[in-house]
Coordinates of C-alpha atoms and ligand atoms in Angstrom, one line a residue:
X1 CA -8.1 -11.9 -32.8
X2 CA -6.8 -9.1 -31.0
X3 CA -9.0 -5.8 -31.8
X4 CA -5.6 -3.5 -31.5
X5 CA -3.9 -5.9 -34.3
X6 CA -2.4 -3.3 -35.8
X7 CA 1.2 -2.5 -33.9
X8 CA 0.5 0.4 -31.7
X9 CA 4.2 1.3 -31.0
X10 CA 5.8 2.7 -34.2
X11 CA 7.1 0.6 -36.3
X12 CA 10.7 -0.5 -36.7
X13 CA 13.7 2.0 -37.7
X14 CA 17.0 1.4 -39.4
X15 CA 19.7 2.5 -37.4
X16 CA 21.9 4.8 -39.5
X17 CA 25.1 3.5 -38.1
X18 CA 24.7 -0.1 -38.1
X19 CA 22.1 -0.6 -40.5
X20 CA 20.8 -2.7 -37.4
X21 CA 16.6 -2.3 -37.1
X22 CA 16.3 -0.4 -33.8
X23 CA 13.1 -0.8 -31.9
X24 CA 11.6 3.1 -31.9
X25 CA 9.8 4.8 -28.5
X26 CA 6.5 4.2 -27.7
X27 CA 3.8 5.4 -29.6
X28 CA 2.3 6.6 -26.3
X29 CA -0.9 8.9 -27.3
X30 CA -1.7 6.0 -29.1
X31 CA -1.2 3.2 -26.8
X32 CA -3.2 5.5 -23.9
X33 CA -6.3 5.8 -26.5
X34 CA -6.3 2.1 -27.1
X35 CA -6.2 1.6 -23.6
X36 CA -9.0 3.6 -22.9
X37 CA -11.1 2.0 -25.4
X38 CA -10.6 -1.2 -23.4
X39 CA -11.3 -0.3 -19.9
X40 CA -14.1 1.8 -21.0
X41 CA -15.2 -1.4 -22.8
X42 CA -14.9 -3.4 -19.7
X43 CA -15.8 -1.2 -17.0
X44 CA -19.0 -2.5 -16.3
X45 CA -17.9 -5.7 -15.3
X46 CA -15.0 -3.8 -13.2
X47 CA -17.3 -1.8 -11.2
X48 CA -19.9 -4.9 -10.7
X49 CA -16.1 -6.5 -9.3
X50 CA -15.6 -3.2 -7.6
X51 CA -19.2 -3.0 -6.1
X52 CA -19.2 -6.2 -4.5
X53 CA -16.2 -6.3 -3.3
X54 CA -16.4 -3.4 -1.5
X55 CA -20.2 -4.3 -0.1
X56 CA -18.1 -8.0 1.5
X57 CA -14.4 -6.9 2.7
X58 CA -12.7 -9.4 4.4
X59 CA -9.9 -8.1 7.0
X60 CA -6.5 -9.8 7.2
X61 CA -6.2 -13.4 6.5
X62 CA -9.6 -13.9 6.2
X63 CA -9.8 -12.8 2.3
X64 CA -11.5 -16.1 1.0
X65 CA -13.6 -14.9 -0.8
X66 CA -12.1 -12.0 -2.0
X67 CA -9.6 -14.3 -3.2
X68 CA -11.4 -16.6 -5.0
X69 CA -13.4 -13.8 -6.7
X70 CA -10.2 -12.2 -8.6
X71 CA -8.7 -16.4 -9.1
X72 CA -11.9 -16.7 -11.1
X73 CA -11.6 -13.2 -13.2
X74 CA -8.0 -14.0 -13.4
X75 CA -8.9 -17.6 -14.7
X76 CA -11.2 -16.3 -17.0
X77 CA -8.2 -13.9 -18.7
X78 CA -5.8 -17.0 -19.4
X79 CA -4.0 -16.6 -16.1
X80 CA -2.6 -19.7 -14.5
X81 CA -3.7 -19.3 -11.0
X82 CA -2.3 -20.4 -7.8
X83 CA -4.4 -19.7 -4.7
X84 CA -3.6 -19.8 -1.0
X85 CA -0.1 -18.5 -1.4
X86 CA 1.0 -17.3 2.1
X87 CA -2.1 -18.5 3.5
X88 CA -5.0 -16.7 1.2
X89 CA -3.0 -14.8 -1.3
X90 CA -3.1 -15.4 -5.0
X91 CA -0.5 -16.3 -7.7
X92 CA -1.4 -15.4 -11.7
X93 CA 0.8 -16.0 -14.0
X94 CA 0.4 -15.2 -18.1
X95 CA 3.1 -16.2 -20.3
X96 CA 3.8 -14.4 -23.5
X97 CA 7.2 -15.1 -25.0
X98 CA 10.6 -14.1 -24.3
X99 CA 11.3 -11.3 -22.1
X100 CA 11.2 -10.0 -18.4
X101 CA 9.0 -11.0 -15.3
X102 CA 6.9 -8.0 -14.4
X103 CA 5.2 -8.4 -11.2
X104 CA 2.1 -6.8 -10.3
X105 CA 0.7 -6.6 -6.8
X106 CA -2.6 -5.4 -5.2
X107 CA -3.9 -6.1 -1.4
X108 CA -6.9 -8.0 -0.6
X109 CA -7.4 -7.3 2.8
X110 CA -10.4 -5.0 4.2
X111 CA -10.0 -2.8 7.7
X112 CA -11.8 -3.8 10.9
X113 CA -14.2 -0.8 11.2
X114 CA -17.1 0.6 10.6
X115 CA -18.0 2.3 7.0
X116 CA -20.6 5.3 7.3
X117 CA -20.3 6.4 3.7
X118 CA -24.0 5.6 3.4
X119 CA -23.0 4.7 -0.5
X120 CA -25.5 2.1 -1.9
X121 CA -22.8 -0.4 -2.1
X122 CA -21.3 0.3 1.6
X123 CA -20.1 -2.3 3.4
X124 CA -22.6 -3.3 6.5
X125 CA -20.5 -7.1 7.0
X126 CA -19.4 -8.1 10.4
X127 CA -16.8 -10.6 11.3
X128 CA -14.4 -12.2 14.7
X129 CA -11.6 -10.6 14.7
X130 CA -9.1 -11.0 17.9
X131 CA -11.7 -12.9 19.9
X132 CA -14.5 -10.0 19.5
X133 CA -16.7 -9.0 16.5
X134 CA -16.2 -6.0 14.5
X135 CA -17.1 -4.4 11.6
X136 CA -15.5 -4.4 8.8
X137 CA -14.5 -1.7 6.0
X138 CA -12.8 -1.1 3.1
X139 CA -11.5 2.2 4.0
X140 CA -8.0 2.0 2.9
X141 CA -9.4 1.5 -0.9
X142 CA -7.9 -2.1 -1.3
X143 CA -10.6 -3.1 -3.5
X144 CA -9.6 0.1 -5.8
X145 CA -6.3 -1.7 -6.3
X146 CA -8.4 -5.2 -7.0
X147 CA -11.0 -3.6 -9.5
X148 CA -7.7 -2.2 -11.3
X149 CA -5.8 -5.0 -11.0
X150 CA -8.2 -7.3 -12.8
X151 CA -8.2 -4.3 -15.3
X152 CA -4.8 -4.0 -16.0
X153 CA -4.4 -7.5 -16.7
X154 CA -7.3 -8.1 -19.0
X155 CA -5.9 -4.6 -21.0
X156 CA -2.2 -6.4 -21.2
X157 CA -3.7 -9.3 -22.3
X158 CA -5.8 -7.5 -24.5
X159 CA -2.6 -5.6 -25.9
X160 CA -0.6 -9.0 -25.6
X161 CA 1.0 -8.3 -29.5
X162 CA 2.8 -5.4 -28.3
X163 CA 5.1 -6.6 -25.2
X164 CA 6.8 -10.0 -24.6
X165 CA 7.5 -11.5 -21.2
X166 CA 5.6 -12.9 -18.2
X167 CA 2.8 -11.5 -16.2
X168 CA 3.4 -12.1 -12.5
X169 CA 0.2 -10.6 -10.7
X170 CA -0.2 -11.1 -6.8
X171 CA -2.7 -10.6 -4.8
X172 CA -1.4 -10.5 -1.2
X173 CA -3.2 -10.9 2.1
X174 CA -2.8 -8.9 5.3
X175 CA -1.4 -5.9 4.0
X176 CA -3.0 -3.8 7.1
X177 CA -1.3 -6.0 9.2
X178 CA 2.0 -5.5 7.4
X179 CA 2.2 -9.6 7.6
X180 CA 1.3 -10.8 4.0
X181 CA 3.8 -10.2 1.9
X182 CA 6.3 -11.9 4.3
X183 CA 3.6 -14.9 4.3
X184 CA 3.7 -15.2 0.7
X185 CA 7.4 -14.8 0.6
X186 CA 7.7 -17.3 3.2
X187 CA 5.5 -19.6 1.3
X188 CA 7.8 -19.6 -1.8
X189 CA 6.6 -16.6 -3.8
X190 CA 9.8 -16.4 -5.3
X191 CA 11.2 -19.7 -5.4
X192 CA 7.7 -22.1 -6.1
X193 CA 7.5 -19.6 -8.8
X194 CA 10.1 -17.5 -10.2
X195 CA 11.3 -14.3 -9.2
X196 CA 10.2 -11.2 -10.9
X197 CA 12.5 -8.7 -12.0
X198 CA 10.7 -5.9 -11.7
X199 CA 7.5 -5.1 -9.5
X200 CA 4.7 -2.4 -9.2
X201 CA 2.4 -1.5 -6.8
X202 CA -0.2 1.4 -6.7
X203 CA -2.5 2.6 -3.4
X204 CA -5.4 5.7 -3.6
X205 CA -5.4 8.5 -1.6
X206 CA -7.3 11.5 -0.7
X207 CA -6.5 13.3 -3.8
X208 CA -8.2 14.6 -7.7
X209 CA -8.9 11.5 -9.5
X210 CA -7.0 11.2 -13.1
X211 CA -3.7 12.4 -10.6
X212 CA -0.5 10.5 -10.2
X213 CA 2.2 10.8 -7.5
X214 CA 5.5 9.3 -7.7
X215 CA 8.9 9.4 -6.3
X216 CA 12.1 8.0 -6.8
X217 CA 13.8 6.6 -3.3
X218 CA 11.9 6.4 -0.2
X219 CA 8.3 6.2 -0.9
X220 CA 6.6 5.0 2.7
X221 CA 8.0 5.1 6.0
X222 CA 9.8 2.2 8.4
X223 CA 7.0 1.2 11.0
X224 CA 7.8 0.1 14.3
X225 CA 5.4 -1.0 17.5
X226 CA 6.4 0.2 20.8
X227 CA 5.1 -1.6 23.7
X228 CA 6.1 -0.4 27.1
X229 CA 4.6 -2.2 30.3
X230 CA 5.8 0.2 33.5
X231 CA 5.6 -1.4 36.6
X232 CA 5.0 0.9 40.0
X233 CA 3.4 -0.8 43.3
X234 CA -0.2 -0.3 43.8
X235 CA -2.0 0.8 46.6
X236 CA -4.6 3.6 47.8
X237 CA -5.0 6.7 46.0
X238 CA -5.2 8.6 49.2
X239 CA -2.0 6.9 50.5
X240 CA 0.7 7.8 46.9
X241 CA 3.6 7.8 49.4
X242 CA 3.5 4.1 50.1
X243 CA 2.8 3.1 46.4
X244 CA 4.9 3.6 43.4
X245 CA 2.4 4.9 41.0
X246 CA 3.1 3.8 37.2
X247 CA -0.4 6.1 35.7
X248 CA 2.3 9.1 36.8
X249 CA 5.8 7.4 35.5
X250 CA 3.1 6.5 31.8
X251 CA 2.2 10.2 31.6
X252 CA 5.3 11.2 32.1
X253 CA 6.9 9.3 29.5
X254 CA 3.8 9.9 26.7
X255 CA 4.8 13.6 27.1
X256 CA 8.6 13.4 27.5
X257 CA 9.1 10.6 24.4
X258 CA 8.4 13.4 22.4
X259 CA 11.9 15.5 23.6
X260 CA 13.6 12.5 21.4
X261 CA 11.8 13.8 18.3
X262 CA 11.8 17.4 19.2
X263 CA 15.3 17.5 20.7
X264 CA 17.3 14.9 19.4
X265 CA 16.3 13.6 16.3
X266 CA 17.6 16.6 13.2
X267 CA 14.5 18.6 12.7
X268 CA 14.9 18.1 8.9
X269 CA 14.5 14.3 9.2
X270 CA 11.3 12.9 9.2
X271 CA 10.4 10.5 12.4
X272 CA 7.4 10.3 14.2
X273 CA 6.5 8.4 17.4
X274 CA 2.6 8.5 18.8
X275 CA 0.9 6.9 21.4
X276 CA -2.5 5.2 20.5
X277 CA -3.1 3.1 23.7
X278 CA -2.8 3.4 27.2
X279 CA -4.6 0.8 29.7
X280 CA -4.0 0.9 33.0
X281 CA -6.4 1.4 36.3
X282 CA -10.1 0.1 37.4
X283 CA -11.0 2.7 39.8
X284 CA -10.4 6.2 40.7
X285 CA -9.0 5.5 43.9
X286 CA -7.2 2.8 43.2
X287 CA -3.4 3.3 42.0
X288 CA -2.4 0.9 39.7
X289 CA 0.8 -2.1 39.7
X290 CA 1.0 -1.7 35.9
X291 CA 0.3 0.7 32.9
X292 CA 1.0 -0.6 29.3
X293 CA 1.4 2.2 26.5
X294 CA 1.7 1.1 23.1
X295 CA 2.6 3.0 20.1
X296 CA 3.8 3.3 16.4
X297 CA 7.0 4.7 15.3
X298 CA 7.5 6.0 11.5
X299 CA 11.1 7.1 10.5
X300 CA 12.4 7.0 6.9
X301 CA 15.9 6.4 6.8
X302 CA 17.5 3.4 9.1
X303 CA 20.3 5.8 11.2
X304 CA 17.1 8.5 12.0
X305 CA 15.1 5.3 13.0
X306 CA 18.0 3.6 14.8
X307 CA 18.4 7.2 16.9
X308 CA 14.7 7.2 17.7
X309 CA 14.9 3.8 19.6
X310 CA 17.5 4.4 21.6
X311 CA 16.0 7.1 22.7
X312 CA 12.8 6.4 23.4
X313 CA 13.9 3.2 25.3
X314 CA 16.3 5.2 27.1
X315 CA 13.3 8.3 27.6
X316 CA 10.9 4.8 29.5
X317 CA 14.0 3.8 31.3
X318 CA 14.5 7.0 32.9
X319 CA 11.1 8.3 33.7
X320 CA 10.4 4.5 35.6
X321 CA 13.6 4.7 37.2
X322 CA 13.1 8.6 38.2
X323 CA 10.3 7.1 40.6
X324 CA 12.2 4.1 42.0
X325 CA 10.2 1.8 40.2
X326 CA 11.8 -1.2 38.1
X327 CA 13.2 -1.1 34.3
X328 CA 10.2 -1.6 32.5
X329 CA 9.2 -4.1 30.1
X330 CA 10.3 -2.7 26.4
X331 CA 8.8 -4.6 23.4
X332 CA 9.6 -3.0 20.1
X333 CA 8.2 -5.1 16.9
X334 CA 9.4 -4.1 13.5
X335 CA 6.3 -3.6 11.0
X336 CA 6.9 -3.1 7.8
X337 CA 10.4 -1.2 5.9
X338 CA 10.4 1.7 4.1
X339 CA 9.3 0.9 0.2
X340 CA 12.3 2.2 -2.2
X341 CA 11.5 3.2 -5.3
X342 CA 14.2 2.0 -8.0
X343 CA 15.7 4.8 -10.1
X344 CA 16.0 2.9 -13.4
X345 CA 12.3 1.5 -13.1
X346 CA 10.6 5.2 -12.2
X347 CA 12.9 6.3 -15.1
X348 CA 11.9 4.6 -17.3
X349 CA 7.9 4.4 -16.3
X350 CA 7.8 8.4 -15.4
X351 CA 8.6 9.1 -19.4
X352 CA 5.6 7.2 -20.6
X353 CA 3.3 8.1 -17.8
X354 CA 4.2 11.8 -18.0
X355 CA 3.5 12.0 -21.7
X356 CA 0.0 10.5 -21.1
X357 CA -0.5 12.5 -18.4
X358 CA 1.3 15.7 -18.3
X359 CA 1.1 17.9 -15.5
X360 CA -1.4 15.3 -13.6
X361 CA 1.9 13.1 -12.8
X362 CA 3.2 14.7 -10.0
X363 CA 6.5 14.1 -8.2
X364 CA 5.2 14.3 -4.8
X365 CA 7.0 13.7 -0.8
X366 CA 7.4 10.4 0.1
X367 CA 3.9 9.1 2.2
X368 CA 4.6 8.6 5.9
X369 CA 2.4 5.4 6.1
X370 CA 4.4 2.2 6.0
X371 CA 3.5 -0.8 3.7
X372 CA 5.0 -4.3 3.0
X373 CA 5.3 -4.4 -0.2
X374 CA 8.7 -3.1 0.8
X375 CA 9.4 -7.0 1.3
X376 CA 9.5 -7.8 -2.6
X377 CA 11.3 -4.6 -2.8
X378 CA 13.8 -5.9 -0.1
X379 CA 14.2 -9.5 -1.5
X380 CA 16.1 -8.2 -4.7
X381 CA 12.9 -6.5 -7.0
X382 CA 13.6 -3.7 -8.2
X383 CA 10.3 -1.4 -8.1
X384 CA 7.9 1.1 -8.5
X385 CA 5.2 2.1 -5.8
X386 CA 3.2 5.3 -7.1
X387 CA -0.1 6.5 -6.1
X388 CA -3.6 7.5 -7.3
X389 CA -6.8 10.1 -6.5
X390 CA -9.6 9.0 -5.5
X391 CA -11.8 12.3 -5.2
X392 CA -13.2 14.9 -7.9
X393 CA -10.7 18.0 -8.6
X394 CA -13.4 20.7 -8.3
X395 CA -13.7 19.0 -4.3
X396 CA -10.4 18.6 -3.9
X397 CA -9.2 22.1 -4.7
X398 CA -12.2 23.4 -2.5
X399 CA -11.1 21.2 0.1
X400 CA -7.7 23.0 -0.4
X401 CA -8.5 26.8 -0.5
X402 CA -10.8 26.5 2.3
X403 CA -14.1 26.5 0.6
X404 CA -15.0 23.3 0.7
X405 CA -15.1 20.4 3.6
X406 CA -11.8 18.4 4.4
X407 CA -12.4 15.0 2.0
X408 CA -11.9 11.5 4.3
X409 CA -9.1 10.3 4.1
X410 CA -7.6 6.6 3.8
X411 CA -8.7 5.2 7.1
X412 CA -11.8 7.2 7.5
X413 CA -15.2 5.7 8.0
X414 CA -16.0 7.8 5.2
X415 CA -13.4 7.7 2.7
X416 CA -15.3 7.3 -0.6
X417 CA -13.5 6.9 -3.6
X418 CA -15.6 7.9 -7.0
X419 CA -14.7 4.5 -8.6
X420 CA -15.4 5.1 -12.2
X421 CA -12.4 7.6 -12.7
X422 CA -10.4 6.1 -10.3
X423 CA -9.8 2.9 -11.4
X424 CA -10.0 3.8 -14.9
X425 CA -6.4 5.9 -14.2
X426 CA -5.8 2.7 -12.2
X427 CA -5.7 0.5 -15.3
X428 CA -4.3 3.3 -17.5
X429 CA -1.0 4.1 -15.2
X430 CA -0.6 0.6 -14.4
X431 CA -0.5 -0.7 -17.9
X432 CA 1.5 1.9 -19.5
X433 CA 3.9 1.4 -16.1
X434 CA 4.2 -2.1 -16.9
X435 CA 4.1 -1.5 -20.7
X436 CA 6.8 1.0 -20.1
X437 CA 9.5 -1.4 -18.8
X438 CA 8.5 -4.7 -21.2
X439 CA 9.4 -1.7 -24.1
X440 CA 12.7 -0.5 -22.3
X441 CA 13.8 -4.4 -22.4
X442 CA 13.0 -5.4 -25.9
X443 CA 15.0 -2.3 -27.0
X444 CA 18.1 -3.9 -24.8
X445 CA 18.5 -1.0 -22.4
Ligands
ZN1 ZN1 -4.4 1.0 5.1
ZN2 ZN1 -3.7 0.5 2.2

């Protein structure tokens, strides 16, 4: 029997005008205490998930493991489990009466880097990754979103007696690659199995733990690869004037691609293009036939994003054809889409969370990473993408006035989340997200 048997939201009203029972708000103080009471209850096991995980990342497409750890804690819960769903991803599903799909996803993938946390449980795994070996990390805090994951769906099944509907969790591959959402949507996510009608999705970040940002609309940014081989003619470095020298026409496009952002993109629209990679030469004496650059571009919004590529294609036109050299090869690959938060679901979520959490739920800018889970968003789910602290307040407000060191951030060889709190708030938001919108159906608005 269910510990919480007693009904946690308040019980049943009469409507005055119809004489119609009316389903009353949330008891949400309450529902946030019981929910506590099972995480706290449970956390061991979570951070033993946590732990392990975190000590054996696996990077993109590789997640077997990973994978079959959470099928087997998802198994365990009731969940009927389909694995290798877009190639490693997971399917859960937990049935519980009449009433709305709620998806649920987390990441599984790892980053191929190096951790230098020196935490107990640091990560110290190699793997083959693009035909060399590599370390690998989980520095973006993935297996923060596993370990609450697994939480939230062993507190909903704990609290199974107040909401009706289906559980959809997911656990998708390749997220760093922005490829495995579109995997598992290509492998029938939402046709093998049904499709959700609402989603949420949380990632940490290098803020106070027991915090909460949120936003309504554009929560990440559009990501695009830029890929520009410029061709010149090579020759001796003592001799420019016979050869067309593409190290110049590169260099002169690395620093003029940035007029577009600074002189023709509006300065109150975010867009940002960087270069990461330049290869190009053997010797010092030797000029080149060929330098490729390679980028990322982040816009939010598709007419600031559409602006940027012209221009920058128009920006590696120019600066090739300035020295006579040919057009140059332009590859631009679209990542991932912005992720849009639905009105109606933040709504609706932001009313419960902000009464559990008060002034620690935070409307906050939208992040100018880029992550897939804009797919589900952009297949018809409407959804919520909100995000959680990973670091203690007293280090973060240092951090902020100047007193303290600049914490790691997502990415960092040293980002370190402090799990216990972290994925406890995890669990907590998550729930009471998901809570939040079984409630809002069952009352038929
Ligand atoms: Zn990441
Ligand atoms: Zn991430």
């Amino acid at each position: 029997m269910n510990r919480f048997a007693k009904p946690l939201l308040a019980s049943a009203a009469l409507c005055a005008a119809t004489l119609l029972p009316a389903r009353a708000e949330i008891d949400v103080a309450r529902l946030k205490t019981a929910i506590e009471v099972l995480v706290e209850g449970d956390y061991p096991k979570l951070d033993a998930l946590y732990k392990d995980i975190h000590a054996h990342p696996e990077i993109a497409f590789q997640e077997e493991k990973t994978a079959a750890k959470l099928a087997a804690e998802m198994r365990a819960l009731g969940f009927d489990v389909t694995e290798k769903v877009g190639k490693t991803g997971l399917v859960a599903i937990y049935k519980n009466g009449d009433g709305p799909t709620i998806m649920v996803r987390t990441e599984l993938d790892a980053l191929p880097m190096e951790e230098k946390t020196g935490l107990a449980y640091a990560s110290h795994d190699k793997t083959s990754w693009n035909g060399r070996e590599t370390f690998v990390a989980h520095s973006c805090g993935h297996d923060i979103h596993m370990a609450s994951w697994v939480g939230t769906a062993k507190t909903l099944v704990g609290l199974k007696d107040q909401w009706q509907g289906t559980l959809m969790f997911i656990a998708q591959p390749a997220e760093e690659t922005v490829s495995g959402a579109k995997a598992m949507l290509a492998d029938g996510l939402f046709t093998r199995f049904k499709k959700p009608d609402f989603a949420f999705a949380l990632h940490d970040g290098a803020f106070a733990y027991g915090t909460i940002n949120y936003r309504v609309g554009i929560g990440s940014s559009n990501s695009d690869s830029l890929f520009v081989r410029f061709r010149g003619r090579g020759g001796h470095g003592a001799a420019p004037q016979a050869t067309i020298d593409p190290v110049m026409i590169a260099a002169r496009f690395i620093v003029d691609v940035q007029s577009v952002i600074s002189r023709e993109k509006d300065p109150t629209e975010f867009g940002v293009v960087s270069i990461g990679a330049i290869h190009g030469g053997t010797a010092e004496n030797i000029i080149p036939d060929e330098v490729l650059v390679a980028g990322t571009i982040r816009t939010f919004k598709p007419e600031v994003r559409a602006k940027m590529l012209t221009g920058i294609e128009r920006t590696a036109k120019a600066v090739a054809a300035m020295s006579d050299a040919p057009a140059p090869d332009i590859k631009i690959t679209e990542g991932a889409k912005a992720v849009m938060n639905d009105p109606g679901v933040v709504a609706t979520a932001e009313k419960v969370l902000k009464e559990a959490f008060g002034d620690k739920l935070r409307p906050s800018p939208p992040g100018t990473p880029s992550e897939d889970f804009s797919e589900f968003i952009n297949a018809g789910v409407p959804s919520m993408f909100f995000n959680i602290g990973v670091y203690e307040p007293e280090r973060v407000a240092a951090a902020r006035d100047g007193s303290g060191p600049q914490l790691p951030p997502n990415h960092s060889p040293l980002f370190a989340p402090v799990p216990k709190p972290t994925i406890e708030t995890g669990v907590v938001a998550m729930t009471l997200a998901v809570l939040s919108t079984f409630d809002q159906h069952a009352r038929g608005k």
